[in-house]
Short mmCIF file of C-alpha atoms and ligand atoms in Angstrom, two decimals:
data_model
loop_
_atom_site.label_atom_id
_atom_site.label_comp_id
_atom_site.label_asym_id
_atom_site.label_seq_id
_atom_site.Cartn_x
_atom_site.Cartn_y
_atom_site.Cartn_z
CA UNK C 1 -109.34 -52.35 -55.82
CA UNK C 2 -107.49 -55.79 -55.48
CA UNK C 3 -105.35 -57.03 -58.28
CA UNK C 4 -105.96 -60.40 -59.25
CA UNK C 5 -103.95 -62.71 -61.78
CA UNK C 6 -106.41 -65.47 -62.33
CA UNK C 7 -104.09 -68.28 -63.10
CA UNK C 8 -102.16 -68.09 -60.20
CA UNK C 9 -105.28 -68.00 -57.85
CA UNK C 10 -105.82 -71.80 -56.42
CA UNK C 11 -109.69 -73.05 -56.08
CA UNK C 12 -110.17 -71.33 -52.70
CA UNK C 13 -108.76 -68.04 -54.05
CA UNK C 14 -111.01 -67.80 -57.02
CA UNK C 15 -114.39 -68.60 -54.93
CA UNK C 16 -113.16 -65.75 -52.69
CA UNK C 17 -112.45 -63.40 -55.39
CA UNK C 18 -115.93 -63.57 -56.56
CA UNK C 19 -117.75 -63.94 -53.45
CA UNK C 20 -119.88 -60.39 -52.85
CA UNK C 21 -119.82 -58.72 -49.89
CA UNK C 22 -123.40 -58.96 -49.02
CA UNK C 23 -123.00 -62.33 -48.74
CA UNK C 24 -120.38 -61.89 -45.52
CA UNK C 25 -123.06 -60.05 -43.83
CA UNK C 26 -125.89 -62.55 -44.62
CA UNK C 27 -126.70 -63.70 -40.68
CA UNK C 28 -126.61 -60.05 -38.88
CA UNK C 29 -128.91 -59.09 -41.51
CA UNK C 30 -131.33 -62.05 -41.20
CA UNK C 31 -132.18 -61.81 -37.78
CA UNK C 32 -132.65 -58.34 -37.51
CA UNK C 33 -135.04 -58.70 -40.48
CA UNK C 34 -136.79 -61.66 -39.13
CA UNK C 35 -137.49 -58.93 -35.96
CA UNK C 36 -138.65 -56.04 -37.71
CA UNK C 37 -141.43 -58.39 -39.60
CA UNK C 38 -141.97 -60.01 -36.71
CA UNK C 39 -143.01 -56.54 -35.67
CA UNK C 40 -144.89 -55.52 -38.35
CA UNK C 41 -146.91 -58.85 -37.92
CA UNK C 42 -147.86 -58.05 -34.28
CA UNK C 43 -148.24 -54.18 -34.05
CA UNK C 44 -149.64 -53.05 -37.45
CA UNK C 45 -149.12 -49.66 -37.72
CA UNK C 46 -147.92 -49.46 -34.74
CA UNK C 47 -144.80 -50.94 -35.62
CA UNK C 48 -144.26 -49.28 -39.21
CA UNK C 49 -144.40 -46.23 -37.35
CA UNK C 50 -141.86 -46.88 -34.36
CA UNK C 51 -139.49 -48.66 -36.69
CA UNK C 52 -139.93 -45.51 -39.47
CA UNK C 53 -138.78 -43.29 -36.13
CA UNK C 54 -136.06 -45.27 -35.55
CA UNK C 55 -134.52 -46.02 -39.48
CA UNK C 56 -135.79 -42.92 -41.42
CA UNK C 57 -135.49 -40.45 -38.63
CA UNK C 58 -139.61 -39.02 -38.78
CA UNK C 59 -142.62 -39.59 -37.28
CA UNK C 60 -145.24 -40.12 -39.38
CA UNK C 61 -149.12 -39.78 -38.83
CA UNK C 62 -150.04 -40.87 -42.08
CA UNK C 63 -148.25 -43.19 -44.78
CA UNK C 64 -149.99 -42.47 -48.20
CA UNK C 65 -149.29 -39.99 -50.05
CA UNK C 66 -152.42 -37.44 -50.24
CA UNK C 67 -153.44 -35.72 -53.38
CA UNK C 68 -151.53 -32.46 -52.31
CA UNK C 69 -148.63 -33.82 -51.56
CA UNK C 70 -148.76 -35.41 -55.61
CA UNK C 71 -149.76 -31.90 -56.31
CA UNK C 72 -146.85 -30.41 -54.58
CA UNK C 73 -144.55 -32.84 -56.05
CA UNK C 74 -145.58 -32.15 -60.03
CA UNK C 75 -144.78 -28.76 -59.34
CA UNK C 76 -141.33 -29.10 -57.56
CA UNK C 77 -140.20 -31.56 -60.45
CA UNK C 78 -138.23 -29.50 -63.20
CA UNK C 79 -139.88 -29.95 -66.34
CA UNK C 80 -136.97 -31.05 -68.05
CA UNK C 81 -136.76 -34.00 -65.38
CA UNK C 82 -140.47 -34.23 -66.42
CA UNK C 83 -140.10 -34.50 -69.87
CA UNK C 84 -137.16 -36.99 -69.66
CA UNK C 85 -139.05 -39.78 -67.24
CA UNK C 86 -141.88 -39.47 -69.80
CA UNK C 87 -139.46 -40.12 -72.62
CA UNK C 88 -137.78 -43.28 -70.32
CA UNK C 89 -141.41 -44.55 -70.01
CA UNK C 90 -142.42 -44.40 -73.36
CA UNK C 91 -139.03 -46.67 -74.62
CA UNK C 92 -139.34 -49.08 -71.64
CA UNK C 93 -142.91 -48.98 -72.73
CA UNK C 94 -142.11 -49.85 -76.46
CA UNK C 95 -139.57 -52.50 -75.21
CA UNK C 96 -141.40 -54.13 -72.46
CA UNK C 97 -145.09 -54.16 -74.91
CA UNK C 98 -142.77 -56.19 -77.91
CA UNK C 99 -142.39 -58.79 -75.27
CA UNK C 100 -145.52 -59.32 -74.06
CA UNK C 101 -146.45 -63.22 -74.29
CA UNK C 102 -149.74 -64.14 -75.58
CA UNK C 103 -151.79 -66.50 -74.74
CA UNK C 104 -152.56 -69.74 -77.27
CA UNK C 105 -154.38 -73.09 -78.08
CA UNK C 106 -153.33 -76.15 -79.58
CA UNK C 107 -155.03 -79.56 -80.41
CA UNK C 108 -152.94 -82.13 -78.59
CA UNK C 109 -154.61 -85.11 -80.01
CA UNK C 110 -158.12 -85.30 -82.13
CA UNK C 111 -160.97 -83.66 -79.77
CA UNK C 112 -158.48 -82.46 -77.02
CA UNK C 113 -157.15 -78.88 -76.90
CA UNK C 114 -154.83 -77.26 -74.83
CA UNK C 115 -155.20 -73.36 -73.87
CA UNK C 116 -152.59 -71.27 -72.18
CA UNK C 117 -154.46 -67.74 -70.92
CA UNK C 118 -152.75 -64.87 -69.24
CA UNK C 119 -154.01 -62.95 -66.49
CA UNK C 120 -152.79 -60.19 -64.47
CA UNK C 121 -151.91 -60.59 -60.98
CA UNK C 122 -154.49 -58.95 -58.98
CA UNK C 123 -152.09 -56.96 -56.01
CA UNK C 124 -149.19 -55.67 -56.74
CA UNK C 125 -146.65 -53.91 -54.09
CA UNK C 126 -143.65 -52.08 -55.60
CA UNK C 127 -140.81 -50.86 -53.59
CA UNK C 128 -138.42 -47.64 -55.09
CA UNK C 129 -135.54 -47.64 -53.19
CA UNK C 130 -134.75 -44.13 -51.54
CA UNK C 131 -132.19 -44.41 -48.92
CA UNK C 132 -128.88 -43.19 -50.35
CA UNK C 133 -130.56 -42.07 -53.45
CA UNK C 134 -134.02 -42.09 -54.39
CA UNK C 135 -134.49 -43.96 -57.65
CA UNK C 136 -137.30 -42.23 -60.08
CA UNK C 137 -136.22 -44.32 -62.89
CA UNK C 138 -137.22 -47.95 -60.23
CA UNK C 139 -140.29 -46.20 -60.28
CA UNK C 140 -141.26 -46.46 -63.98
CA UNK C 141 -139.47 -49.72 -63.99
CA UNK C 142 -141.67 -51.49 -61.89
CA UNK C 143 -144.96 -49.46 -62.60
CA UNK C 144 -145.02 -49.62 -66.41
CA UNK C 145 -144.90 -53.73 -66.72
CA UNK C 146 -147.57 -53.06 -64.29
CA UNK C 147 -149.65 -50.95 -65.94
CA UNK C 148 -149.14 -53.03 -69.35
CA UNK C 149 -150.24 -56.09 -67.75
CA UNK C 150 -152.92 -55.05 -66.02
CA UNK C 151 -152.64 -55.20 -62.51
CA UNK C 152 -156.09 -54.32 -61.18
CA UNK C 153 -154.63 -52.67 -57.74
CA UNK C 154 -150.92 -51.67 -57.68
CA UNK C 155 -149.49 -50.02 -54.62
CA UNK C 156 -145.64 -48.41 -53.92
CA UNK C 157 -143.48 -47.89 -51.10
CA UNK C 158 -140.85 -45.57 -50.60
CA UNK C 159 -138.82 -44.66 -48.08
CA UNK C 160 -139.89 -41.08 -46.03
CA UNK C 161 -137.12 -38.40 -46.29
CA UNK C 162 -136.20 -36.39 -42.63
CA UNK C 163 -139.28 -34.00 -43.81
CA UNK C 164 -141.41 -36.35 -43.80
CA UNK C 165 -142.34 -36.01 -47.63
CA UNK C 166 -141.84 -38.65 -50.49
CA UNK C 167 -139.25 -37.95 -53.33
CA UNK C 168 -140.89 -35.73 -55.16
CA UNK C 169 -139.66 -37.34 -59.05
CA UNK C 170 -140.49 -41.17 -57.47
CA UNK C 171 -144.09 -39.83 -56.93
CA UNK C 172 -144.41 -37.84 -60.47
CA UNK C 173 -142.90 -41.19 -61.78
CA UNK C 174 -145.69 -43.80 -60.02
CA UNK C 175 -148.33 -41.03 -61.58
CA UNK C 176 -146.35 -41.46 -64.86
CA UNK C 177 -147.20 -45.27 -64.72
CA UNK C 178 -150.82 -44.99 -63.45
CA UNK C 179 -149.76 -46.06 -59.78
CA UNK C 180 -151.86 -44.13 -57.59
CA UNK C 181 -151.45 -45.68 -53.94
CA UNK C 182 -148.22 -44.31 -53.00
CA UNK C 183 -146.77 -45.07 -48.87
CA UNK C 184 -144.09 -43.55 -47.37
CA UNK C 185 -142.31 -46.67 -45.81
CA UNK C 186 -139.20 -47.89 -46.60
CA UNK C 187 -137.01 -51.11 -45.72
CA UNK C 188 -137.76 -54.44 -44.52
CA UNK C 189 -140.93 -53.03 -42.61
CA UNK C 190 -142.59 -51.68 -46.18
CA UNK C 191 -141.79 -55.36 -47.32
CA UNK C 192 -143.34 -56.69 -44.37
CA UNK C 193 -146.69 -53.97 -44.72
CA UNK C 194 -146.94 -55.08 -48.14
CA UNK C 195 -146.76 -59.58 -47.59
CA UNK C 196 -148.96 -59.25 -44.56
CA UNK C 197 -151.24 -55.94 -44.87
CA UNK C 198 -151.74 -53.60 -41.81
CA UNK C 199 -154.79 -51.36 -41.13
CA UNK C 200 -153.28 -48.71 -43.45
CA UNK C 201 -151.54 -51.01 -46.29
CA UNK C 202 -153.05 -53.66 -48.27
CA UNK C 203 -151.90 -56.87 -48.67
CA UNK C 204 -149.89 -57.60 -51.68
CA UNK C 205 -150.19 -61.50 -54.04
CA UNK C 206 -146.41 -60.72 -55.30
CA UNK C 207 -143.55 -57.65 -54.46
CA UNK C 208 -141.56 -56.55 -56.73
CA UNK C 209 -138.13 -53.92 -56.56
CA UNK C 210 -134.60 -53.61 -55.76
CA UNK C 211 -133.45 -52.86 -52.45
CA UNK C 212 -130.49 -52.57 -49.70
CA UNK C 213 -129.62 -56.39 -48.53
CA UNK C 214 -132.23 -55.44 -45.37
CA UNK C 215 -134.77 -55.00 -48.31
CA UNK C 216 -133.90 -57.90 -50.23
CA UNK C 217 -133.51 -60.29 -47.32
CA UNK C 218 -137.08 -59.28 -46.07
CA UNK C 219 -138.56 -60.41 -49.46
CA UNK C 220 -136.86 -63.81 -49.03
CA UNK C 221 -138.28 -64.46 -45.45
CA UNK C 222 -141.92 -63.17 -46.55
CA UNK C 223 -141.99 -65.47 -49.76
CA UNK C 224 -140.58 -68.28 -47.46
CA UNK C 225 -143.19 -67.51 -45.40
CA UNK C 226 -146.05 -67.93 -48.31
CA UNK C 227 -147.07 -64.51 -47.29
CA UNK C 228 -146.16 -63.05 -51.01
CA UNK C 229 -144.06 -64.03 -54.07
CA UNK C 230 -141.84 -61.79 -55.22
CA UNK C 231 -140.12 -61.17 -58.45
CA UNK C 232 -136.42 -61.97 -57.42
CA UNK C 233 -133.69 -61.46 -54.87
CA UNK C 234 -132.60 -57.83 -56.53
CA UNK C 235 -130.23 -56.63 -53.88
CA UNK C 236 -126.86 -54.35 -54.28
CA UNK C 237 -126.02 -53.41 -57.81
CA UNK C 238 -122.84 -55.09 -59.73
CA UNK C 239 -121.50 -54.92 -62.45
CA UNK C 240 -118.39 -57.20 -64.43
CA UNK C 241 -116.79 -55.39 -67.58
CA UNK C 242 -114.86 -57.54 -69.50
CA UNK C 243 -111.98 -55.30 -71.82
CA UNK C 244 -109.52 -56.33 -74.23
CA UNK C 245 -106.77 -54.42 -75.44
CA UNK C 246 -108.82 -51.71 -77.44
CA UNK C 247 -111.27 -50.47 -74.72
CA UNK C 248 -111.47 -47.35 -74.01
CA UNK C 249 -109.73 -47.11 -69.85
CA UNK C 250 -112.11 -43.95 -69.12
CA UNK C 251 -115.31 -45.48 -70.11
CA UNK C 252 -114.25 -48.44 -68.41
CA UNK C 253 -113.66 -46.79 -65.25
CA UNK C 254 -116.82 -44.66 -65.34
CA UNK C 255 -119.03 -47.77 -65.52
CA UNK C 256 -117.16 -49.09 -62.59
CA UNK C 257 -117.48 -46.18 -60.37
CA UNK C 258 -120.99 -45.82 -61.65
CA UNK C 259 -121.92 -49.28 -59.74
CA UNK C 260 -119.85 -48.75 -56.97
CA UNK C 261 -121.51 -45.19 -56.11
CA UNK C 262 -124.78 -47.03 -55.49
CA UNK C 263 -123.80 -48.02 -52.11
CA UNK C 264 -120.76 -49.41 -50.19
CA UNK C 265 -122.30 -53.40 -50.75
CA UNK C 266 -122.13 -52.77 -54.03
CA UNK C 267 -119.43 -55.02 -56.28
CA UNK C 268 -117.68 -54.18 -59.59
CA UNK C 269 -115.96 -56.67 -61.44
CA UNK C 270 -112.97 -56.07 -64.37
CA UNK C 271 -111.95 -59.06 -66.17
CA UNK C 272 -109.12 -57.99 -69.10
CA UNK C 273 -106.89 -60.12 -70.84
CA UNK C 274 -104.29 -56.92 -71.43
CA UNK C 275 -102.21 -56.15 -68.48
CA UNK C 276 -101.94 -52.85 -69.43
CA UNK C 277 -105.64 -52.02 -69.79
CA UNK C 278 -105.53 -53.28 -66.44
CA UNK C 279 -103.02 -51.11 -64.98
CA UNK C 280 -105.23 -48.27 -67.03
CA UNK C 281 -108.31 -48.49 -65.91
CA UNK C 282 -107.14 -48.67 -62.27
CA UNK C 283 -105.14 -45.03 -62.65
CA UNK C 284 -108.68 -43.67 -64.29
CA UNK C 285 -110.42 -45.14 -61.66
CA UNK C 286 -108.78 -43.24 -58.78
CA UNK C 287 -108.76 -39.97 -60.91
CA UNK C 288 -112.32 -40.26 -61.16
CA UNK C 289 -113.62 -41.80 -58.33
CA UNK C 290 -111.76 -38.76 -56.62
CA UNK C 291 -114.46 -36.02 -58.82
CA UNK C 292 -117.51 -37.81 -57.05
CA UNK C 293 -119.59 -36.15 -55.15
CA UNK C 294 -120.34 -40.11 -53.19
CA UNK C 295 -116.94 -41.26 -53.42
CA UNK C 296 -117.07 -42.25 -49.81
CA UNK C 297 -119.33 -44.75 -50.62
CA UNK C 298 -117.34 -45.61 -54.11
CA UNK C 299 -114.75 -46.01 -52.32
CA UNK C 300 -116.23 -48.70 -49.54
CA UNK C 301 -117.54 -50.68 -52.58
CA UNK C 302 -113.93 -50.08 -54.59
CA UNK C 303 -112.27 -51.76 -51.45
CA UNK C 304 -114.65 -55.11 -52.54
CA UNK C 305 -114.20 -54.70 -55.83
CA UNK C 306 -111.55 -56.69 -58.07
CA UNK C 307 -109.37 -56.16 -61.22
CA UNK C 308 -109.07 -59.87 -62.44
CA UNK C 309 -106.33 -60.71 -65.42
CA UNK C 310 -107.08 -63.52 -67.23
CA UNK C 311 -105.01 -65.99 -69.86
CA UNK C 312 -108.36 -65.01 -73.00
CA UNK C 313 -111.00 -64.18 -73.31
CA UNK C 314 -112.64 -67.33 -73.12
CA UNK C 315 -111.45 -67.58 -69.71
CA UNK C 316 -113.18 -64.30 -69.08
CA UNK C 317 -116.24 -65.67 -70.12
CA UNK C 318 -116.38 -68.38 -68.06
CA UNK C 319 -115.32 -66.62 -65.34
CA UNK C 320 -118.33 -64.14 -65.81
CA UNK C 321 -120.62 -67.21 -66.28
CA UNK C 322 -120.04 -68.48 -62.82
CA UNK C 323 -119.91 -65.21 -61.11
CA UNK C 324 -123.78 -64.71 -62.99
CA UNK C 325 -123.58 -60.44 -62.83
CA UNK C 326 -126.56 -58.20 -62.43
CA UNK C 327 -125.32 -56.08 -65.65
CA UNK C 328 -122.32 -57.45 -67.90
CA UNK C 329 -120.37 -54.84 -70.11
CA UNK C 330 -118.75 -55.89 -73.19
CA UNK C 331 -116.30 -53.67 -74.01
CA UNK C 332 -114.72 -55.26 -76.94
CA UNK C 333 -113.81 -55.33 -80.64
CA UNK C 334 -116.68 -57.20 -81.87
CA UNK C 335 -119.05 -57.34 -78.60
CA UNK C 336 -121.75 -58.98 -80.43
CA UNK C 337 -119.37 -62.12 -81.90
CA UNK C 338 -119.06 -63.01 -78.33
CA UNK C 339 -122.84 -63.14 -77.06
CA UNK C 340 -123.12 -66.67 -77.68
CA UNK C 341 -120.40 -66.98 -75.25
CA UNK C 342 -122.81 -65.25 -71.95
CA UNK C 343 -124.90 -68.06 -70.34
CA UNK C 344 -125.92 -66.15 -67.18
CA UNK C 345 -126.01 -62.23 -66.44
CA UNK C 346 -129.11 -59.91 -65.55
CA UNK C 347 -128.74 -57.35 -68.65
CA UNK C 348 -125.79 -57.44 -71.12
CA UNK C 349 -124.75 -54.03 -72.73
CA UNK C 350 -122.54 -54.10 -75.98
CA UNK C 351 -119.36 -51.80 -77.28
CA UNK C 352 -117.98 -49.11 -75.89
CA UNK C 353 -120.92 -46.66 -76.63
CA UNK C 354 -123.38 -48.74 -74.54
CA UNK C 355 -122.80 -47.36 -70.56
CA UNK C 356 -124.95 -49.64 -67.97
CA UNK C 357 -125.95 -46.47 -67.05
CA UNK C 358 -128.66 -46.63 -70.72
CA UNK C 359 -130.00 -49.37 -69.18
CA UNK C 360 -130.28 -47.88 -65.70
CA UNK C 361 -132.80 -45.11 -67.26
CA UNK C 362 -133.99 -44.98 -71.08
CA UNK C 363 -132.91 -47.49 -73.37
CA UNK C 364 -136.26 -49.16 -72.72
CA UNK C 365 -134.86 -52.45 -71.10
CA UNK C 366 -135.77 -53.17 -67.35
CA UNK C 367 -133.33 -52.33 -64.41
CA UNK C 368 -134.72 -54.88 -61.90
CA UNK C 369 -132.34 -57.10 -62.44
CA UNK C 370 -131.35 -60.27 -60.64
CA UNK C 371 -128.33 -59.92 -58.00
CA UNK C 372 -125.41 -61.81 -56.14
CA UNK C 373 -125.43 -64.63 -58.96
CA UNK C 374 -128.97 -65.12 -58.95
CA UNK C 375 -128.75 -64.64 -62.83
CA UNK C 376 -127.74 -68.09 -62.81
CA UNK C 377 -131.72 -68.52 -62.63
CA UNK C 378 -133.60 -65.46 -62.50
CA UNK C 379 -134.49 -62.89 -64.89
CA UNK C 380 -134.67 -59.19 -64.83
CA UNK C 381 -138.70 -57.89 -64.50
CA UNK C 382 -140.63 -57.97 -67.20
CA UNK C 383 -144.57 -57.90 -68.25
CA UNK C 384 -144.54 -61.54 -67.17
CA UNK C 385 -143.49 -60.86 -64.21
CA UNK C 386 -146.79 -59.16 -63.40
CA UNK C 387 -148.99 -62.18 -65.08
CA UNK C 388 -150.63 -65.17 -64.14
CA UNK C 389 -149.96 -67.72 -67.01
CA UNK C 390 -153.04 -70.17 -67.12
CA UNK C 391 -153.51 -73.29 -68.49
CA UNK C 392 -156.80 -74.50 -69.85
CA UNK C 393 -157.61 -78.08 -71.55
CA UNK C 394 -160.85 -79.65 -73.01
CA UNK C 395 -161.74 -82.86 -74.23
CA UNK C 396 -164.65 -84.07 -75.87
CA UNK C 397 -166.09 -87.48 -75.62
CA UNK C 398 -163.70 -88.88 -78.42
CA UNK C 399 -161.16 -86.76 -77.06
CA UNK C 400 -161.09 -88.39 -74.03
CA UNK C 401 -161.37 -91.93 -76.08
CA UNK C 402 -158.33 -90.95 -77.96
CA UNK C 403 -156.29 -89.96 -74.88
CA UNK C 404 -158.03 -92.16 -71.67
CA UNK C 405 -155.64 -95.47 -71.73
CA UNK C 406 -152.82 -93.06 -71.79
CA UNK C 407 -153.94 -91.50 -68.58
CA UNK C 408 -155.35 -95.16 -66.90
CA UNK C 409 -151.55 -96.74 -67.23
CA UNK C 410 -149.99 -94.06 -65.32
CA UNK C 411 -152.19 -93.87 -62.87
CA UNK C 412 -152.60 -97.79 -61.80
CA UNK C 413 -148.42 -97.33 -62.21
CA UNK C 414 -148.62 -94.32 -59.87
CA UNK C 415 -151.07 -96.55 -57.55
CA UNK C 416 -153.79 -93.47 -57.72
CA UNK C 417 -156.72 -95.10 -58.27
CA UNK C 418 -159.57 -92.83 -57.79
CA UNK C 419 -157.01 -91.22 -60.74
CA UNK C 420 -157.73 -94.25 -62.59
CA UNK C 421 -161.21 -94.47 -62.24
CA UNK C 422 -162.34 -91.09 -62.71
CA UNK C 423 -160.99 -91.27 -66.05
CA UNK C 424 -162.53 -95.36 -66.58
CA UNK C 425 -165.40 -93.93 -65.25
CA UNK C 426 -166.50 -91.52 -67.70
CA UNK C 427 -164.75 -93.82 -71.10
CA UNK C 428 -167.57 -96.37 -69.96
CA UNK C 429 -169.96 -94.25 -69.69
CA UNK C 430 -168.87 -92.77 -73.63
CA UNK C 431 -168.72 -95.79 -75.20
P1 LIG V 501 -133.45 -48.70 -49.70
O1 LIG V 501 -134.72 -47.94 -49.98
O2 LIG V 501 -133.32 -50.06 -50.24
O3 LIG V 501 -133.27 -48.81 -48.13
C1 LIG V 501 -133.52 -47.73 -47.27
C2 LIG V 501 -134.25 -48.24 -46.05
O4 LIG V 501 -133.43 -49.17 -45.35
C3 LIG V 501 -134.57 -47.16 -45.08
O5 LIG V 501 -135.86 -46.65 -45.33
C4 LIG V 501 -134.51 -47.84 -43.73
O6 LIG V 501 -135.80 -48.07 -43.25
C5 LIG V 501 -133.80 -49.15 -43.99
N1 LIG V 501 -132.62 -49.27 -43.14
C6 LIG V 501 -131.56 -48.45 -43.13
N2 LIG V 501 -130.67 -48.86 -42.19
C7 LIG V 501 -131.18 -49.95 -41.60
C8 LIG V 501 -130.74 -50.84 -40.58
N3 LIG V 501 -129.58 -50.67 -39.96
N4 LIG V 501 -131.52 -51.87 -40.24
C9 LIG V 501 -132.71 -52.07 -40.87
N5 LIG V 501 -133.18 -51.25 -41.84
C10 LIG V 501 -132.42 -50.21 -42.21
O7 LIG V 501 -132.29 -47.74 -50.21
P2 LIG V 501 -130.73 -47.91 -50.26
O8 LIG V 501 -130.19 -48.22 -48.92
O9 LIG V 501 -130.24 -46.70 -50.96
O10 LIG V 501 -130.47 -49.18 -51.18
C11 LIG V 501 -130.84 -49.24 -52.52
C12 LIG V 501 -130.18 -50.49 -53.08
O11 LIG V 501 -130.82 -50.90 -54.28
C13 LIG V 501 -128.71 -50.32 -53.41
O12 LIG V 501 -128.01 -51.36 -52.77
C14 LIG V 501 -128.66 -50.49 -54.93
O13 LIG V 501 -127.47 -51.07 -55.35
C15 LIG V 501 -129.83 -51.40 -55.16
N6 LIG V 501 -130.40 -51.40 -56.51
C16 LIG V 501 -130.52 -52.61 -57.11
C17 LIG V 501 -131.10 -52.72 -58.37
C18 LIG V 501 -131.31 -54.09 -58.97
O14 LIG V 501 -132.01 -54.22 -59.97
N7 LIG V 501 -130.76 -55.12 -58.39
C19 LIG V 501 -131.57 -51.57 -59.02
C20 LIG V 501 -131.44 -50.33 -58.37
C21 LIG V 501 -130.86 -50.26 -57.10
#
């Protein structure tokens, strides 16, 4: 990891310390995903097939999952594994369910009211990453805000393993959640199957779920497109821990490594006023990263990844601000004195008995968070996210007495004047 001091960086320096590596990469990536939509656009099936050959090493016949192979996959899940996703669910149930919006009315002026009314989105698509690891936990992530809001048809993508089969937990998962359309199809051309629709996949209104940068870069170009929103640019996980002088170097290091092992784009951030802390967590994180069983990949996203000391905290915080993270640990003193402090960050987790990795699985908050400083803007998924938010006003004849001359004056300012009159129109007609 490179060893920063942050007060002897210049302008340049500090812009380079927290640029992420994805975003080095951002051109190659775009044009090959503009081709493999492209693709998918023109050759259906076709395509999905040929490119599934060429990224995910099978040929597949069919892309949904059948009824056996769910069958098969419920019995090759340990029950333990069983019992904990339906444990996850229920707390990311209870969590996601408190924050459900509702919808209201108010009376905005005698004889006009105002209605907001939610609605779910009507087609869903989901993608659960699978190609280093296959993420169960995205799974229930994505499908219970689903399920909780509504979504009359919900499909999920995954990617195929050599065998041709679907990860057997991300399939127990989806049926955990009520998903019951599950494809095996992975990468930019599952994004691309679910804007556009081929003979086998439906078409999709919004696309949710994390992915590699190919994944993430694909949802860009298909919302660009108008072919389907999506929830947010989720792309390779990050994570910035800011220490001070009491953390705990071991903890520290394990929620480093446990970003970087998610893939070799990945970025992990340590901000510490304490130059020995520093020094600290860098020894524990080569003894540890060296116990991984993915340390090769660790290590790629260790040789991205930065040890920053700064002059305060304070500093630390601001620093964090502008970088926006995905998930921002707080391992200090008195974590909570200092949340007034965050202004951007995906998912914050507090003290030193809080690992990301709660947040990851079962503490009940979402993990589709929002990447490479798109916190700045974005939020992590939530019931919301899977909702149509309505508005709804009516005004009776008085009503539109009360609130007409408003409405005339900006429109003859605005030079509309079918505006104008539509409202004259019917206040003559009243009167
Ligand atoms: P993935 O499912 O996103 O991607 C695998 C697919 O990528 C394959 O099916 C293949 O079709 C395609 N692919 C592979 N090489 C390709 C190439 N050269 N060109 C085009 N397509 C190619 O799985 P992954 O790769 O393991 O990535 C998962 C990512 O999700 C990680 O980066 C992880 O950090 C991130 N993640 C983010 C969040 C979040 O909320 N932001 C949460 C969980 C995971």
């Amino acid at each position: 990891m490179n060893r920063l001091i942050w007060s002897r960086l210049d302008e340049a320096a500090r812009s380079a310390a927290l640029t992420r590596p994805v975003q080095t990469v951002a051109q190659q990536t775009c044009d090959a995903v503009a081709t493999l939509i492209a693709e998918v656009r023109e050759q259906g099936d076709d395509a999905l097939r040929t490119i599934t050959a060429r990224f995910d090493g099978v040929e597949l016949v069919s892309f949904e999952v059948s009824e056996n192979e769910f069958a098969a996959a419920e019995a090759a899940v340990p029950a333990e594994l069983r019992q904990a996703m339906v444990e996850a669910a229920e707390r990311i149930t209870r969590f996601h369910e408190a924050g459900m919006g509702k919808g209201y009315a108010v009376e905005t002026a005698p004889g006009v009211v105002c209605e907001r009314m939610l609605r779910p989105i009507g087609r869903v698509g989901l993608y659960v990453p699978a190609g280093s690891a296959p993420l169960p936990s995205t799974a229930l992530m994505l499908g219970v805000p689903a399920q909780l809001a509504g979504c009359p048809q919900v499909v999920l993508c995954t990617p195929p393993r050599a065998d041709g089969s679907a990860d057997p937990a991300v399939l127990v998962a989806a049926r955990l959640t009520g998903v019951q359309r599950v494809f095996k199809l992975g990468g930019a051309q599952a994004i691309a199957a679910m804007a556009y629709g081929t003979a086998t996949i439906p078409a999709c209104d919004k696309l949710f779920g994390p992915g590699n940068s190919f994944v993430t870069e694909a949802k860009q170009q298909v919302a660009q497109d108008g072919a389907a929103a999506i929830d947010m640019p989720a792309g390779p996980s990050e994570v910035l821990v800011i220490a001070d002088a009491g953390a705990n170097p071991a903890f520290v290091a394990a929620d480093l490594l446990s970003q970087a092992e998610h893939g070799p784009d990945s970025q992990v951030l340590l901000l510490t006023d304490d130059a020995a802390m520093l020094a600290a967590v860098e020894a524990e994180v080569e003894r540890q990263v060296a116990l991984l069983p993915r340390q090769q990949i660790a290590r790629q996203a260790l040789s991205a990844s930065r040890l920053i000391q700064v002059d305060s905290l304070e500093e630390a915080f601001a620093i964090s601000n502008r970088y926006a993270p995905e998930h921002l640990i707080l391992a200090l003193r008195d974590p909570r004195a200092w949340l007034d402090k965050v202004q951007a960050a995906g998912s914050v987790f507090l003290g030193d008995y809080t690992p990301e990795a709660l947040g990851d699985y079962c503490s009940g908050t979402n993990h589709v968070l929002p990447t490479a400083g798109a916190a700045r803007a974005y939020s992590g998924v939530s019931v919301a996210s899977f909702q149509n938010l309505i508005s709804v006003q009516s005004a009776s004849a008085a009503g539109l007495a009360a609130i007409g001359g408003c409405a005339r004056i900006i429109a003859s300012a605005e030079g509309l004047d079918a505006h104008e009159r539509a409202v004259a129109l019917r206040m003559e007609a009243a009167a």
